[in-house]
Amino acid sequence: MAATTDTMTLDPAPPPAQETPADAGIRWWVEGLITLAFYVIYSTIRNQFGSALGGDIIDRSFDNAMRVIDFEAAIGLYHEEWIQARFIDFDPFIVFWNVFYGTFHFGVTIFAMVFLFLRFPQRYLFMRSTLAATTMTALVGFAFFPLMPPRLLTACEPQSSYGACNLDFDYVDTLVDPGGLWSFETDTMESISNQYAAMPSLHIAWATWCAIGLYPVLKQRWARAAIVAYPFVTLFAIIVTANHYWIDAIGGLVALGFGLLVARPLSRLLPGRVRIPQRSSDTLNHG
């Protein structure tokens, strides 16, 4: 008889029935402290390669932006400027996408982590490790390929000290005009943020992470449709607000792919009891 494979082995992080966080050896306060410490370390490292480095980093990031634009144009797929131009005159529409850009990135990701922690702890362990590895991988891109986002190509002083003031482009920094909940162009944000951390796009990496993590465990069709659409909606948001080029999204998917590859061994190093999927009895008897 042909061997049959337990469907659990096909899922990198299958959701076991009725398992609790305690069963998986994880505590909410420990996970919260780990997450907070991780993000502080990540942000500190990320910002070491950013705006505070002065004129040299501005020149390097602008040169890299020209390389990206030239490449996209060479393959006939440089459309970011055209896309923003189609919508830029509709202020309420742009404000919505600015708010989306600044809030959903964290809000949906936090929801996914909490939901998986409470309902599917084993899947949480795998997806937690995936997110950590993905985010740390992004630091390689930020360090070695600083990239000026489209919104800064046309930004001039006194609006921004970190833009190229290149009027050959028509991009608008929508966080400044028409604005949203926040802007990089405050003294504090400019001094502590890395405005050239654009490649890879963690907005796309995290949005796709949410889709991968939640889709198999969502029951309602509308919820599954919404989480599948989420990365695509995020792609539109990062382009229409001129925060990224579309190729940054490809970089985000590459970082996520690496995170998925190393998540299983990384999970064994972090708190929690990782359950190793077992082959079914039919497989063991006949395999």
Short mmCIF file of C-alpha atoms in Angstrom, two decimals:
data_model
loop_
_atom_site.label_atom_id
_atom_site.label_comp_id
_atom_site.label_asym_id
_atom_site.label_seq_id
_atom_site.Cartn_x
_atom_site.Cartn_y
_atom_site.Cartn_z
CA MET A 1 0.00 0.00 0.00
CA ALA A 2 1.30 3.47 -0.82
CA ALA A 3 2.40 5.49 2.15
CA THR A 4 0.12 8.29 3.26
CA THR A 5 1.58 11.44 4.72
CA ASP A 6 0.10 13.16 7.73
CA THR A 7 -1.14 16.53 6.56
CA MET A 8 0.66 18.08 9.52
CA THR A 9 3.99 17.47 7.82
CA LEU A 10 2.89 19.66 4.94
CA ASP A 11 2.42 22.69 7.19
CA PRO A 12 5.53 24.29 8.72
CA ALA A 13 3.53 25.30 11.76
CA PRO A 14 0.29 23.30 11.96
CA PRO A 15 -2.27 24.50 14.51
CA PRO A 16 -2.86 21.74 17.09
CA ALA A 17 -6.30 21.38 18.58
CA GLN A 18 -7.05 22.91 21.99
CA GLU A 19 -3.43 23.72 22.87
CA THR A 20 -2.84 26.62 25.25
CA PRO A 21 0.16 28.95 25.52
CA ALA A 22 1.09 27.16 28.77
CA ASP A 23 1.14 23.84 26.90
CA ALA A 24 3.64 25.38 24.49
CA GLY A 25 5.77 26.68 27.36
CA ILE A 26 5.26 30.38 26.65
CA ARG A 27 4.12 33.23 28.87
CA TRP A 28 2.63 36.48 27.64
CA TRP A 29 4.88 38.70 29.73
CA VAL A 30 8.03 36.87 28.60
CA GLU A 31 6.98 37.19 24.97
CA GLY A 32 6.18 40.86 25.50
CA LEU A 33 9.59 41.58 26.99
CA ILE A 34 11.36 39.64 24.23
CA THR A 35 9.41 41.52 21.56
CA LEU A 36 10.10 44.91 23.14
CA ALA A 37 13.81 44.19 23.59
CA PHE A 38 14.07 42.86 20.06
CA TYR A 39 12.44 45.92 18.52
CA VAL A 40 14.59 48.34 20.55
CA ILE A 41 17.76 46.54 19.42
CA TYR A 42 16.53 46.39 15.82
CA SER A 43 15.60 50.09 15.76
CA THR A 44 18.91 51.11 17.30
CA ILE A 45 20.91 49.15 14.72
CA ARG A 46 18.72 50.32 11.84
CA ASN A 47 19.11 53.95 12.74
CA GLN A 48 22.90 53.67 12.86
CA PHE A 49 22.88 53.51 9.06
CA GLY A 50 20.46 56.34 8.46
CA SER A 51 19.86 60.02 8.21
CA ALA A 52 22.25 61.00 10.99
CA LEU A 53 25.27 59.98 8.89
CA GLY A 54 25.07 63.26 6.98
CA GLY A 55 25.91 64.19 3.40
CA ASP A 56 27.63 60.94 2.41
CA ILE A 57 24.57 58.82 3.13
CA ILE A 58 22.38 61.29 1.23
CA ASP A 59 24.56 60.95 -1.86
CA ARG A 60 24.73 57.15 -1.59
CA SER A 61 21.00 56.78 -1.09
CA PHE A 62 20.25 59.09 -4.03
CA ASP A 63 22.64 57.17 -6.29
CA ASN A 64 20.97 53.92 -5.30
CA ALA A 65 17.56 55.43 -6.02
CA MET A 66 18.74 56.30 -9.52
CA ARG A 67 19.94 52.72 -9.97
CA VAL A 68 16.54 51.39 -8.93
CA ILE A 69 14.65 53.80 -11.20
CA ASP A 70 16.96 53.07 -14.15
CA PHE A 71 16.51 49.33 -13.67
CA GLU A 72 12.72 49.57 -13.43
CA ALA A 73 12.65 51.83 -16.49
CA ALA A 74 14.90 49.46 -18.42
CA ILE A 75 12.42 46.61 -17.96
CA GLY A 76 9.44 48.88 -18.64
CA LEU A 77 8.05 48.81 -15.09
CA TYR A 78 8.82 52.22 -13.67
CA HIS A 79 5.28 53.44 -12.88
CA GLU A 80 5.46 54.74 -9.30
CA GLU A 81 5.49 58.40 -10.34
CA TRP A 82 2.55 57.89 -12.70
CA ILE A 83 0.53 56.05 -10.04
CA GLN A 84 0.95 58.77 -7.44
CA ALA A 85 0.08 61.47 -9.99
CA ARG A 86 -3.29 59.80 -10.64
CA PHE A 87 -4.42 60.25 -7.02
CA ILE A 88 -2.38 63.09 -5.53
CA ASP A 89 -5.11 65.73 -5.98
CA PHE A 90 -7.59 63.80 -3.79
CA ASP A 91 -6.51 64.90 -0.32
CA PRO A 92 -8.89 62.75 1.80
CA PHE A 93 -7.90 59.69 -0.24
CA ILE A 94 -4.19 60.36 0.29
CA VAL A 95 -4.66 61.11 4.00
CA PHE A 96 -6.37 57.72 4.37
CA TRP A 97 -3.40 55.93 2.82
CA ASN A 98 -0.98 57.89 4.98
CA VAL A 99 -2.88 56.73 8.06
CA PHE A 100 -3.02 53.20 6.68
CA TYR A 101 0.74 53.26 6.08
CA GLY A 102 1.50 54.43 9.59
CA THR A 103 -0.95 52.27 11.57
CA PHE A 104 -1.84 49.00 9.86
CA HIS A 105 1.83 48.00 9.60
CA PHE A 106 1.97 47.66 13.38
CA GLY A 107 -1.70 47.13 14.20
CA VAL A 108 -2.34 44.11 11.97
CA THR A 109 1.00 42.54 12.88
CA ILE A 110 0.34 42.90 16.62
CA PHE A 111 -3.16 41.46 16.16
CA ALA A 112 -1.74 38.47 14.27
CA MET A 113 0.85 37.80 16.97
CA VAL A 114 -1.68 38.02 19.82
CA PHE A 115 -4.27 35.92 17.97
CA LEU A 116 -1.78 33.17 17.18
CA PHE A 117 -0.35 33.27 20.72
CA LEU A 118 -3.77 32.77 22.28
CA ARG A 119 -5.37 30.38 19.80
CA PHE A 120 -2.54 28.55 18.02
CA PRO A 121 0.59 28.62 20.19
CA GLN A 122 2.61 26.19 18.08
CA ARG A 123 1.98 28.22 14.98
CA TYR A 124 2.86 31.31 16.98
CA LEU A 125 6.29 29.86 17.84
CA PHE A 126 7.08 29.31 14.17
CA MET A 127 5.69 32.63 12.96
CA ARG A 128 7.37 34.55 15.80
CA SER A 129 10.73 33.17 14.73
CA THR A 130 9.95 33.91 11.08
CA LEU A 131 9.15 37.54 11.87
CA ALA A 132 12.29 37.98 13.97
CA ALA A 133 14.57 36.50 11.29
CA THR A 134 12.87 38.49 8.54
CA THR A 135 13.22 41.77 10.40
CA MET A 136 16.87 41.21 11.27
CA THR A 137 17.62 40.20 7.67
CA ALA A 138 16.27 43.57 6.54
CA LEU A 139 19.12 45.23 8.44
CA VAL A 140 21.54 43.86 5.83
CA GLY A 141 19.73 45.81 3.12
CA PHE A 142 19.51 48.95 5.23
CA ALA A 143 23.25 48.82 5.97
CA PHE A 144 24.60 48.01 2.52
CA PHE A 145 21.99 49.54 0.23
CA PRO A 146 20.68 52.81 1.70
CA LEU A 147 17.89 53.90 -0.59
CA MET A 148 16.25 57.31 -0.88
CA PRO A 149 12.48 56.80 -1.09
CA PRO A 150 10.59 58.55 -3.89
CA ARG A 151 9.09 61.14 -1.51
CA LEU A 152 12.57 62.49 -0.70
CA LEU A 153 13.77 62.82 -4.29
CA THR A 154 12.04 66.20 -4.60
CA ALA A 155 12.23 67.24 -0.95
CA CYS A 156 14.16 70.50 -0.41
CA GLU A 157 15.16 72.52 2.60
CA PRO A 158 13.66 73.83 4.81
CA GLN A 159 11.04 71.07 4.37
CA SER A 160 13.67 68.36 4.74
CA SER A 161 17.40 68.23 5.30
CA TYR A 162 17.58 64.72 3.91
CA GLY A 163 16.05 65.08 0.46
CA ALA A 164 17.73 65.39 -2.94
CA CYS A 165 15.77 68.48 -4.07
CA ASN A 166 15.79 67.03 -7.58
CA LEU A 167 13.04 68.77 -9.53
CA ASP A 168 13.33 66.38 -12.46
CA PHE A 169 10.77 64.29 -10.59
CA ASP A 170 7.20 65.12 -9.58
CA TYR A 171 6.88 63.08 -6.40
CA VAL A 172 5.07 64.59 -3.42
CA ASP A 173 5.93 63.76 0.18
CA THR A 174 2.36 63.02 1.19
CA LEU A 175 3.28 62.85 4.89
CA VAL A 176 3.90 66.59 4.59
CA ASP A 177 1.17 67.49 2.09
CA PRO A 178 -1.64 66.72 2.73
CA GLY A 179 -0.30 64.94 5.82
CA GLY A 180 -1.53 62.24 8.17
CA LEU A 181 -1.05 61.27 11.78
CA TRP A 182 2.68 61.96 11.80
CA SER A 183 5.59 63.07 9.65
CA PHE A 184 9.32 62.42 9.37
CA GLU A 185 9.93 66.13 8.99
CA THR A 186 10.06 66.98 12.67
CA ASP A 187 13.43 67.62 14.25
CA THR A 188 13.09 64.60 16.54
CA MET A 189 12.00 62.16 13.83
CA GLU A 190 14.63 63.38 11.39
CA SER A 191 17.40 62.96 13.94
CA ILE A 192 16.47 59.48 15.22
CA SER A 193 14.95 57.77 12.17
CA ASN A 194 16.57 56.08 9.20
CA GLN A 195 14.71 57.57 6.28
CA TYR A 196 16.77 55.52 3.83
CA ALA A 197 15.69 52.14 5.24
CA ALA A 198 13.60 51.41 2.17
CA MET A 199 15.19 48.25 0.74
CA PRO A 200 13.75 45.81 1.63
CA SER A 201 10.22 46.96 2.42
CA LEU A 202 9.26 45.64 5.83
CA HIS A 203 5.73 46.87 5.20
CA ILE A 204 5.41 44.21 2.50
CA ALA A 205 7.39 41.60 4.45
CA TRP A 206 5.23 42.01 7.55
CA ALA A 207 1.97 42.17 5.58
CA THR A 208 2.80 38.94 3.77
CA TRP A 209 3.88 37.41 7.08
CA CYS A 210 0.41 38.23 8.44
CA ALA A 211 -1.22 36.55 5.44
CA ILE A 212 0.89 33.40 5.78
CA GLY A 213 0.36 33.22 9.51
CA LEU A 214 -3.39 33.82 9.58
CA TYR A 215 -4.81 32.38 6.37
CA PRO A 216 -4.72 28.67 7.37
CA VAL A 217 -6.44 29.31 10.71
CA LEU A 218 -9.15 31.75 9.66
CA LYS A 219 -12.57 30.16 9.14
CA GLN A 220 -14.68 32.87 7.50
CA ARG A 221 -14.30 33.40 3.78
CA TRP A 222 -14.39 37.18 4.14
CA ALA A 223 -11.57 37.05 6.69
CA ARG A 224 -9.46 34.86 4.43
CA ALA A 225 -10.14 37.15 1.47
CA ALA A 226 -9.20 40.20 3.55
CA ILE A 227 -5.89 38.74 4.75
CA VAL A 228 -4.96 37.64 1.23
CA ALA A 229 -5.72 41.14 -0.07
CA TYR A 230 -3.77 42.83 2.72
CA PRO A 231 -0.26 42.58 1.15
CA PHE A 232 -1.59 43.87 -2.18
CA VAL A 233 -3.37 46.77 -0.51
CA THR A 234 -0.15 47.51 1.37
CA LEU A 235 1.76 47.53 -1.92
CA PHE A 236 -0.59 50.21 -3.24
CA ALA A 237 -0.18 52.20 0.00
CA ILE A 238 3.62 52.27 -0.09
CA ILE A 239 3.60 53.41 -3.73
CA VAL A 240 0.84 56.02 -3.68
CA THR A 241 2.40 57.66 -0.60
CA ALA A 242 5.83 57.60 -2.34
CA ASN A 243 7.48 55.73 0.51
CA HIS A 244 8.80 52.89 -1.65
CA TYR A 245 9.52 51.64 -5.14
CA TRP A 246 7.80 48.41 -6.13
CA ILE A 247 11.14 46.61 -6.22
CA ASP A 248 11.47 47.24 -2.47
CA ALA A 249 8.52 44.88 -2.12
CA ILE A 250 10.48 42.14 -3.88
CA GLY A 251 13.27 42.71 -1.40
CA GLY A 252 10.75 42.34 1.42
CA LEU A 253 9.59 38.98 0.05
CA VAL A 254 13.20 37.78 -0.21
CA ALA A 255 13.80 38.71 3.44
CA LEU A 256 10.59 36.90 4.41
CA GLY A 257 11.65 33.83 2.43
CA PHE A 258 14.88 33.68 4.39
CA GLY A 259 12.94 34.10 7.62
CA LEU A 260 10.75 31.12 6.75
CA LEU A 261 13.82 29.00 6.01
CA VAL A 262 15.50 29.60 9.36
CA ALA A 263 12.37 29.82 11.55
CA ARG A 264 12.31 26.16 12.58
CA PRO A 265 15.87 25.99 14.01
CA LEU A 266 15.51 29.48 15.48
CA SER A 267 12.34 28.42 17.29
CA ARG A 268 14.34 25.82 19.18
CA LEU A 269 16.64 28.54 20.53
CA LEU A 270 13.86 30.78 21.78
CA PRO A 271 11.47 30.17 24.71
CA GLY A 272 8.75 27.62 24.05
CA ARG A 273 8.34 23.90 23.50
CA VAL A 274 8.36 23.27 19.77
CA ARG A 275 6.26 20.27 18.86
CA ILE A 276 7.85 18.24 16.07
CA PRO A 277 5.14 17.00 13.65
CA GLN A 278 4.83 13.21 13.71
CA ARG A 279 4.06 10.98 10.79
CA SER A 280 0.70 9.27 11.01
CA SER A 281 0.42 5.69 12.20
CA ASP A 282 -0.58 4.64 8.69
CA THR A 283 2.63 6.19 7.38
CA LEU A 284 4.71 4.47 10.05
CA ASN A 285 3.14 1.13 9.37
CA HIS A 286 3.26 1.22 5.60
CA GLY A 287 5.91 3.86 4.73
#
